Amino acid sequence: MKNITKILFLLLIVGCGSDTGSKIISSSGVIDPNTGSGGTGGNNGGNNGDSATDLNVELISNYNDNTASFSTVFGNYTRSFIVHTPPNYDPTNDPIPLLFVLHGYTGQAPSIRIYSGFDGIADEENFIVVYVQGVTDITNNTGWNVNVVSTFNEVDDVGLFSALIKYFKGNYNIADDKIFSTGMSLGGFMSYRLACELDEINSIGSVTGSMSAYYNCVPPNQKSIIHFHGTSDTVVPYNGNSWSYNVENAHSFWANYNNCQNQSEVTVPDFNGDGIYSTQLISYGCDGSREVVLYTMQDEGHTWFKKDWGHDLDTSRLIWEFFKNK
């Protein structure tokens, strides 16, 4: 009974909700939390480029003139996603960027659409944003296959995103070199996995989600990374644990992979006036003009950081400012 209780507790802290039946999967090799090496466990999935599956996409409903939800069947699951196109989008003009936004464990695509506010930023900056819905498992929780929760272990999420990229490139005027992903909590874990597996992903952002310690990351090419994490996060601990990579070591993994030669740390302005200062760690001078950025949010917890919510910065705005120059 104690072992069952421990498993359920671990599941509770994986994401933004509770779980009553899943378990942490085993791995034949866990990434060394100090060096970033090792790790042979976990399922790989998906295809890249033209070999990706052609999707049969159907309209579900229209939110407004620029936003609609769609569904498609992929890998024996019905998958859904919300697409927002900027009002000035013209497929005959220059190609524009594509951004995937991923919810956390037990989360929903419509919810992260509202609290992230990327629709408004897309309207200002002229990019397409897609909020993808994770699969609902046998315990009625939603999530992603990042080799942490076993009930998602057979879901080919990487393959889905490969197919979605092919679909959007074929049906919208997308800039091939401007495809990005970001997410909250488990959605951040999934964005990291896409960086590890899909060469078409230019850069990723993560908010309170790290890299899975049950997954061996062998990136197909170099990526820029931006990550936001609270030091008091009790859901996905800043210092990592048995299933989640230490946040600073995740930063080091990508800085080393990108062959970054320089590093600097600056203090984030105390916008909310609480006297607590967060920091921004930047690794630069990397191959291919890549950057790896870590915002360490002092004494903050498991949340999407917004000035309107009393935080010192606006996560969504900073993520896009980072992506747009990549």
Short mmCIF file of C-alpha atoms in Angstrom, two decimals:
data_model
loop_
_atom_site.label_atom_id
_atom_site.label_comp_id
_atom_site.label_asym_id
_atom_site.label_seq_id
_atom_site.Cartn_x
_atom_site.Cartn_y
_atom_site.Cartn_z
CA MET A 1 0.00 0.00 0.00
CA LYS A 2 2.89 2.38 0.75
CA ASN A 3 4.33 1.78 -2.73
CA ILE A 4 0.97 2.51 -4.36
CA THR A 5 0.66 5.72 -2.36
CA LYS A 6 4.13 6.80 -3.43
CA ILE A 7 3.33 6.19 -7.10
CA LEU A 8 0.15 8.23 -6.88
CA PHE A 9 1.98 11.07 -5.15
CA LEU A 10 4.58 11.16 -7.91
CA LEU A 11 1.84 11.34 -10.50
CA LEU A 12 0.17 14.20 -8.68
CA ILE A 13 3.26 16.34 -9.01
CA VAL A 14 3.92 15.58 -12.68
CA GLY A 15 1.41 18.15 -13.89
CA CYS A 16 -1.42 20.46 -13.11
CA GLY A 17 -3.85 17.92 -11.68
CA SER A 18 -4.23 14.57 -9.98
CA ASP A 19 -4.17 11.07 -11.34
CA THR A 20 -5.64 7.94 -9.83
CA GLY A 21 -4.27 5.06 -11.81
CA SER A 22 -1.13 5.75 -13.84
CA LYS A 23 2.39 4.94 -12.82
CA ILE A 24 5.89 6.17 -13.46
CA ILE A 25 7.46 4.08 -16.21
CA SER A 26 10.77 2.34 -15.78
CA SER A 27 13.83 3.03 -17.89
CA SER A 28 16.90 1.03 -18.73
CA GLY A 29 19.03 4.14 -18.39
CA VAL A 30 18.29 7.45 -16.74
CA ILE A 31 20.03 10.65 -17.81
CA ASP A 32 22.75 11.58 -15.35
CA PRO A 33 21.36 14.67 -13.56
CA ASN A 34 24.83 16.09 -13.13
CA THR A 35 26.38 15.57 -16.55
CA GLY A 36 23.52 15.26 -19.01
CA SER A 37 24.84 11.97 -20.31
CA GLY A 38 23.33 8.52 -20.47
CA GLY A 39 19.72 7.58 -20.74
CA THR A 40 18.55 4.80 -23.01
CA GLY A 41 14.94 4.35 -21.95
CA GLY A 42 11.70 5.63 -23.35
CA ASN A 43 9.82 5.26 -26.59
CA ASN A 44 10.78 7.17 -29.69
CA GLY A 45 8.14 7.97 -32.23
CA GLY A 46 7.23 9.91 -35.30
CA ASN A 47 8.59 10.76 -38.70
CA ASN A 48 10.10 13.88 -40.14
CA GLY A 49 9.44 15.87 -43.27
CA ASP A 50 7.75 14.44 -46.33
CA SER A 51 7.52 10.95 -44.80
CA ALA A 52 5.03 12.21 -42.21
CA THR A 53 1.43 11.02 -42.34
CA ASP A 54 -1.09 12.99 -44.40
CA LEU A 55 -3.86 14.17 -42.08
CA ASN A 56 -7.56 14.27 -42.90
CA VAL A 57 -8.57 17.37 -40.94
CA GLU A 58 -12.19 18.32 -40.21
CA LEU A 59 -13.61 21.57 -38.86
CA ILE A 60 -15.25 21.24 -35.43
CA SER A 61 -16.36 24.81 -34.76
CA ASN A 62 -15.51 28.46 -35.31
CA TYR A 63 -14.64 30.64 -32.33
CA ASN A 64 -14.49 33.79 -34.45
CA ASP A 65 -13.36 34.90 -37.90
CA ASN A 66 -9.74 34.06 -37.12
CA THR A 67 -9.99 31.13 -34.70
CA ALA A 68 -11.40 27.63 -35.18
CA SER A 69 -11.06 24.14 -33.76
CA PHE A 70 -10.31 21.08 -35.87
CA SER A 71 -10.01 17.33 -35.42
CA THR A 72 -8.14 14.52 -37.12
CA VAL A 73 -7.57 10.83 -36.51
CA PHE A 74 -3.97 9.86 -35.90
CA GLY A 75 -2.62 6.65 -34.41
CA ASN A 76 -6.08 5.35 -33.43
CA TYR A 77 -6.84 8.52 -31.49
CA THR A 78 -9.04 11.45 -32.44
CA ARG A 79 -6.84 14.50 -31.97
CA SER A 80 -8.01 18.10 -31.84
CA PHE A 81 -6.38 21.50 -32.06
CA ILE A 82 -7.33 25.17 -32.15
CA VAL A 83 -5.89 27.36 -34.91
CA HIS A 84 -5.63 31.14 -34.68
CA THR A 85 -4.54 33.08 -37.76
CA PRO A 86 -3.71 36.79 -37.54
CA PRO A 87 -6.27 39.10 -39.18
CA ASN A 88 -3.74 40.29 -41.76
CA TYR A 89 -2.79 36.76 -42.83
CA ASP A 90 -2.64 36.49 -46.61
CA PRO A 91 -1.42 33.18 -48.09
CA THR A 92 -0.13 35.03 -51.15
CA ASN A 93 2.25 37.14 -49.06
CA ASP A 94 5.55 36.11 -47.49
CA PRO A 95 5.53 32.94 -45.34
CA ILE A 96 4.87 33.47 -41.64
CA PRO A 97 5.94 31.58 -38.47
CA LEU A 98 4.03 28.73 -36.83
CA LEU A 99 3.84 28.30 -33.05
CA PHE A 100 2.53 25.23 -31.21
CA VAL A 101 1.30 25.87 -27.63
CA LEU A 102 0.86 22.85 -25.35
CA HIS A 103 -1.13 22.58 -22.12
CA GLY A 104 0.02 20.82 -18.96
CA TYR A 105 -0.99 17.50 -17.42
CA THR A 106 -4.81 17.32 -17.02
CA GLY A 107 -5.00 20.60 -18.96
CA GLN A 108 -7.03 21.69 -21.97
CA ALA A 109 -6.12 23.54 -25.16
CA PRO A 110 -8.88 26.17 -24.74
CA SER A 111 -7.59 27.04 -21.27
CA ILE A 112 -3.98 27.66 -22.27
CA ARG A 113 -5.24 29.66 -25.22
CA ILE A 114 -6.91 32.05 -22.77
CA TYR A 115 -4.24 32.40 -20.09
CA SER A 116 -1.22 32.47 -22.41
CA GLY A 117 -2.67 35.26 -24.54
CA PHE A 118 -0.80 34.19 -27.65
CA ASP A 119 -3.75 35.11 -29.91
CA GLY A 120 -3.15 38.79 -29.24
CA ILE A 121 0.60 38.50 -29.74
CA ALA A 122 0.03 36.60 -33.00
CA ASP A 123 -2.22 39.42 -34.22
CA GLU A 124 0.49 41.98 -33.47
CA GLU A 125 3.45 39.96 -34.74
CA ASN A 126 1.80 38.11 -37.65
CA PHE A 127 2.22 34.41 -36.92
CA ILE A 128 -0.11 31.41 -36.72
CA VAL A 129 -0.63 29.82 -33.30
CA VAL A 130 -1.93 26.28 -32.78
CA TYR A 131 -3.12 25.00 -29.40
CA VAL A 132 -2.93 21.21 -29.54
CA GLN A 133 -4.99 18.98 -27.25
CA GLY A 134 -3.31 16.04 -25.54
CA VAL A 135 -4.85 12.57 -25.46
CA THR A 136 -7.24 11.62 -22.64
CA ASP A 137 -5.97 8.43 -20.95
CA ILE A 138 -7.85 5.60 -19.22
CA THR A 139 -7.94 7.60 -15.97
CA ASN A 140 -9.61 10.53 -17.77
CA ASN A 141 -6.52 12.74 -17.54
CA THR A 142 -4.94 14.56 -20.46
CA GLY A 143 -1.25 14.69 -21.24
CA TRP A 144 1.65 13.90 -23.52
CA ASN A 145 4.02 11.02 -24.15
CA VAL A 146 7.24 12.24 -22.58
CA ASN A 147 8.08 8.85 -21.08
CA VAL A 148 6.93 9.76 -17.59
CA VAL A 149 3.29 8.66 -17.27
CA SER A 150 2.78 5.12 -18.55
CA THR A 151 -0.81 5.62 -19.72
CA PHE A 152 0.50 7.90 -22.49
CA ASN A 153 3.45 5.68 -23.32
CA GLU A 154 1.95 4.24 -26.51
CA VAL A 155 0.71 7.58 -27.88
CA ASP A 156 2.78 8.76 -30.84
CA ASP A 157 2.76 12.46 -30.03
CA VAL A 158 6.01 13.08 -31.91
CA GLY A 159 4.48 11.53 -35.01
CA LEU A 160 1.40 13.71 -34.58
CA PHE A 161 3.45 16.90 -34.52
CA SER A 162 5.46 15.76 -37.52
CA ALA A 163 2.17 15.22 -39.37
CA LEU A 164 0.80 18.57 -38.16
CA ILE A 165 3.88 20.36 -39.46
CA LYS A 166 3.37 18.70 -42.84
CA TYR A 167 -0.32 19.65 -42.79
CA PHE A 168 0.30 23.31 -41.95
CA LYS A 169 3.09 23.63 -44.49
CA GLY A 170 0.77 22.16 -47.11
CA ASN A 171 -2.31 24.23 -46.25
CA TYR A 172 -0.93 27.51 -44.92
CA ASN A 173 1.92 29.73 -46.03
CA ILE A 174 4.38 28.71 -43.31
CA ALA A 175 8.04 29.72 -43.11
CA ASP A 176 9.93 26.41 -43.03
CA ASP A 177 12.60 27.78 -40.70
CA LYS A 178 10.18 29.45 -38.26
CA ILE A 179 8.37 26.56 -36.56
CA PHE A 180 8.34 26.72 -32.76
CA SER A 181 6.80 25.00 -29.74
CA THR A 182 6.18 26.08 -26.17
CA GLY A 183 4.20 24.68 -23.28
CA MET A 184 3.25 24.71 -19.63
CA SER A 185 4.45 21.96 -17.27
CA LEU A 186 4.04 18.62 -19.11
CA GLY A 187 3.56 20.69 -22.28
CA GLY A 188 7.04 22.07 -21.64
CA PHE A 189 8.35 18.53 -21.30
CA MET A 190 6.72 17.73 -24.65
CA SER A 191 8.25 20.80 -26.29
CA TYR A 192 11.66 19.60 -25.09
CA ARG A 193 10.94 16.20 -26.62
CA LEU A 194 10.08 17.81 -29.96
CA ALA A 195 13.41 19.65 -29.82
CA CYS A 196 15.11 16.33 -29.19
CA GLU A 197 13.45 14.57 -32.13
CA LEU A 198 12.18 16.87 -34.89
CA ASP A 199 14.64 18.75 -37.06
CA GLU A 200 11.89 21.07 -38.31
CA ILE A 201 11.43 22.59 -34.86
CA ASN A 202 13.56 25.74 -34.80
CA SER A 203 13.38 26.59 -31.09
CA ILE A 204 11.31 25.74 -28.03
CA GLY A 205 10.16 27.38 -24.84
CA SER A 206 9.18 25.77 -21.56
CA VAL A 207 7.33 27.19 -18.58
CA THR A 208 7.76 25.02 -15.45
CA GLY A 209 8.46 21.89 -17.49
CA SER A 210 11.91 20.30 -17.70
CA MET A 211 13.41 17.41 -19.64
CA SER A 212 12.31 13.90 -18.76
CA ALA A 213 14.95 11.86 -16.95
CA TYR A 214 13.44 8.75 -18.54
CA TYR A 215 14.31 9.82 -22.05
CA ASN A 216 17.54 9.91 -24.03
CA CYS A 217 17.75 13.20 -25.94
CA VAL A 218 19.75 13.05 -29.16
CA PRO A 219 18.82 16.25 -31.03
CA PRO A 220 18.85 16.11 -34.85
CA ASN A 221 20.21 19.65 -34.99
CA GLN A 222 20.93 22.62 -32.77
CA LYS A 223 18.04 24.51 -31.16
CA SER A 224 17.55 27.69 -29.21
CA ILE A 225 15.88 27.18 -25.82
CA ILE A 226 14.09 29.54 -23.43
CA HIS A 227 12.93 28.23 -20.05
CA PHE A 228 11.10 29.80 -17.08
CA HIS A 229 11.05 28.03 -13.72
CA GLY A 230 10.27 28.95 -10.12
CA THR A 231 12.69 27.95 -7.37
CA SER A 232 9.73 27.07 -5.12
CA ASP A 233 7.99 24.88 -7.69
CA THR A 234 6.81 21.77 -5.82
CA VAL A 235 5.17 20.20 -8.88
CA VAL A 236 8.23 20.05 -11.13
CA PRO A 237 11.11 20.83 -8.73
CA TYR A 238 13.74 23.30 -9.90
CA ASN A 239 16.51 20.96 -8.72
CA GLY A 240 14.97 17.95 -10.40
CA ASN A 241 14.13 14.51 -9.07
CA SER A 242 14.05 10.90 -10.26
CA TRP A 243 11.89 11.67 -13.32
CA SER A 244 12.64 15.34 -14.04
CA TYR A 245 15.93 16.87 -15.09
CA ASN A 246 17.55 19.55 -12.90
CA VAL A 247 16.63 22.83 -14.62
CA GLU A 248 20.13 24.30 -14.62
CA ASN A 249 21.54 21.04 -15.94
CA ALA A 250 18.95 21.06 -18.72
CA HIS A 251 20.26 24.52 -19.59
CA SER A 252 23.82 23.18 -19.58
CA PHE A 253 22.83 20.25 -21.81
CA TRP A 254 21.65 22.57 -24.57
CA ALA A 255 24.44 25.11 -24.06
CA ASN A 256 26.96 22.31 -24.49
CA TYR A 257 25.13 20.80 -27.45
CA ASN A 258 25.00 24.20 -29.16
CA ASN A 259 28.69 24.76 -28.38
CA CYS A 260 27.97 28.06 -26.61
CA GLN A 261 31.17 29.90 -25.71
CA ASN A 262 29.91 32.66 -23.42
CA GLN A 263 27.52 33.07 -20.52
CA SER A 264 26.09 35.99 -18.59
CA GLU A 265 23.57 36.43 -15.79
CA VAL A 266 21.44 39.52 -15.23
CA THR A 267 18.82 40.49 -12.67
CA VAL A 268 15.19 40.75 -13.75
CA PRO A 269 13.61 44.11 -12.77
CA ASP A 270 11.39 43.87 -9.68
CA PHE A 271 8.17 44.85 -11.47
CA ASN A 272 5.82 43.80 -8.65
CA GLY A 273 7.87 45.59 -5.97
CA ASP A 274 8.09 42.65 -3.58
CA GLY A 275 11.85 43.04 -3.11
CA ILE A 276 12.55 39.59 -4.58
CA TYR A 277 14.72 39.54 -7.68
CA SER A 278 14.79 36.80 -10.28
CA THR A 279 17.63 36.19 -12.73
CA GLN A 280 18.14 35.59 -16.43
CA LEU A 281 21.00 33.26 -17.43
CA ILE A 282 22.03 33.56 -21.07
CA SER A 283 24.40 31.22 -22.91
CA TYR A 284 25.47 32.79 -26.19
CA GLY A 285 28.24 32.72 -28.78
CA CYS A 286 26.77 29.38 -29.85
CA ASP A 287 27.03 27.64 -33.20
CA GLY A 288 24.50 28.89 -35.72
CA SER A 289 23.70 31.97 -33.61
CA ARG A 290 21.77 29.80 -31.16
CA GLU A 291 20.99 30.92 -27.60
CA VAL A 292 19.98 29.13 -24.43
CA VAL A 293 18.13 31.25 -21.85
CA LEU A 294 16.98 30.35 -18.35
CA TYR A 295 14.78 32.60 -16.22
CA THR A 296 15.11 31.53 -12.59
CA MET A 297 12.03 32.89 -10.85
CA GLN A 298 13.04 33.33 -7.22
CA ASP A 299 10.50 32.00 -4.68
CA GLU A 300 7.94 31.41 -7.44
CA GLY A 301 5.87 28.26 -7.85
CA HIS A 302 4.21 26.25 -10.62
CA THR A 303 2.53 28.88 -12.80
CA TRP A 304 2.53 30.76 -16.07
CA PHE A 305 4.23 34.04 -15.21
CA LYS A 306 2.27 37.21 -16.03
CA LYS A 307 2.50 40.78 -14.77
CA ASP A 308 -1.30 40.81 -14.55
CA TRP A 309 -1.00 37.95 -12.06
CA GLY A 310 1.54 39.78 -9.90
CA HIS A 311 4.75 38.46 -11.43
CA ASP A 312 7.80 40.41 -12.58
CA LEU A 313 7.52 39.50 -16.26
CA ASP A 314 5.21 38.33 -19.03
CA THR A 315 6.21 34.85 -20.11
CA SER A 316 4.32 34.80 -23.41
CA ARG A 317 5.71 38.11 -24.59
CA LEU A 318 9.29 37.10 -23.76
CA ILE A 319 8.89 33.74 -25.47
CA TRP A 320 7.81 35.34 -28.71
CA GLU A 321 10.47 38.06 -28.54
CA PHE A 322 12.97 35.21 -28.23
CA PHE A 323 11.50 33.17 -31.09
CA LYS A 324 11.01 35.98 -33.61
CA ASN A 325 14.75 36.56 -33.97
CA LYS A 326 15.60 32.89 -34.44
#
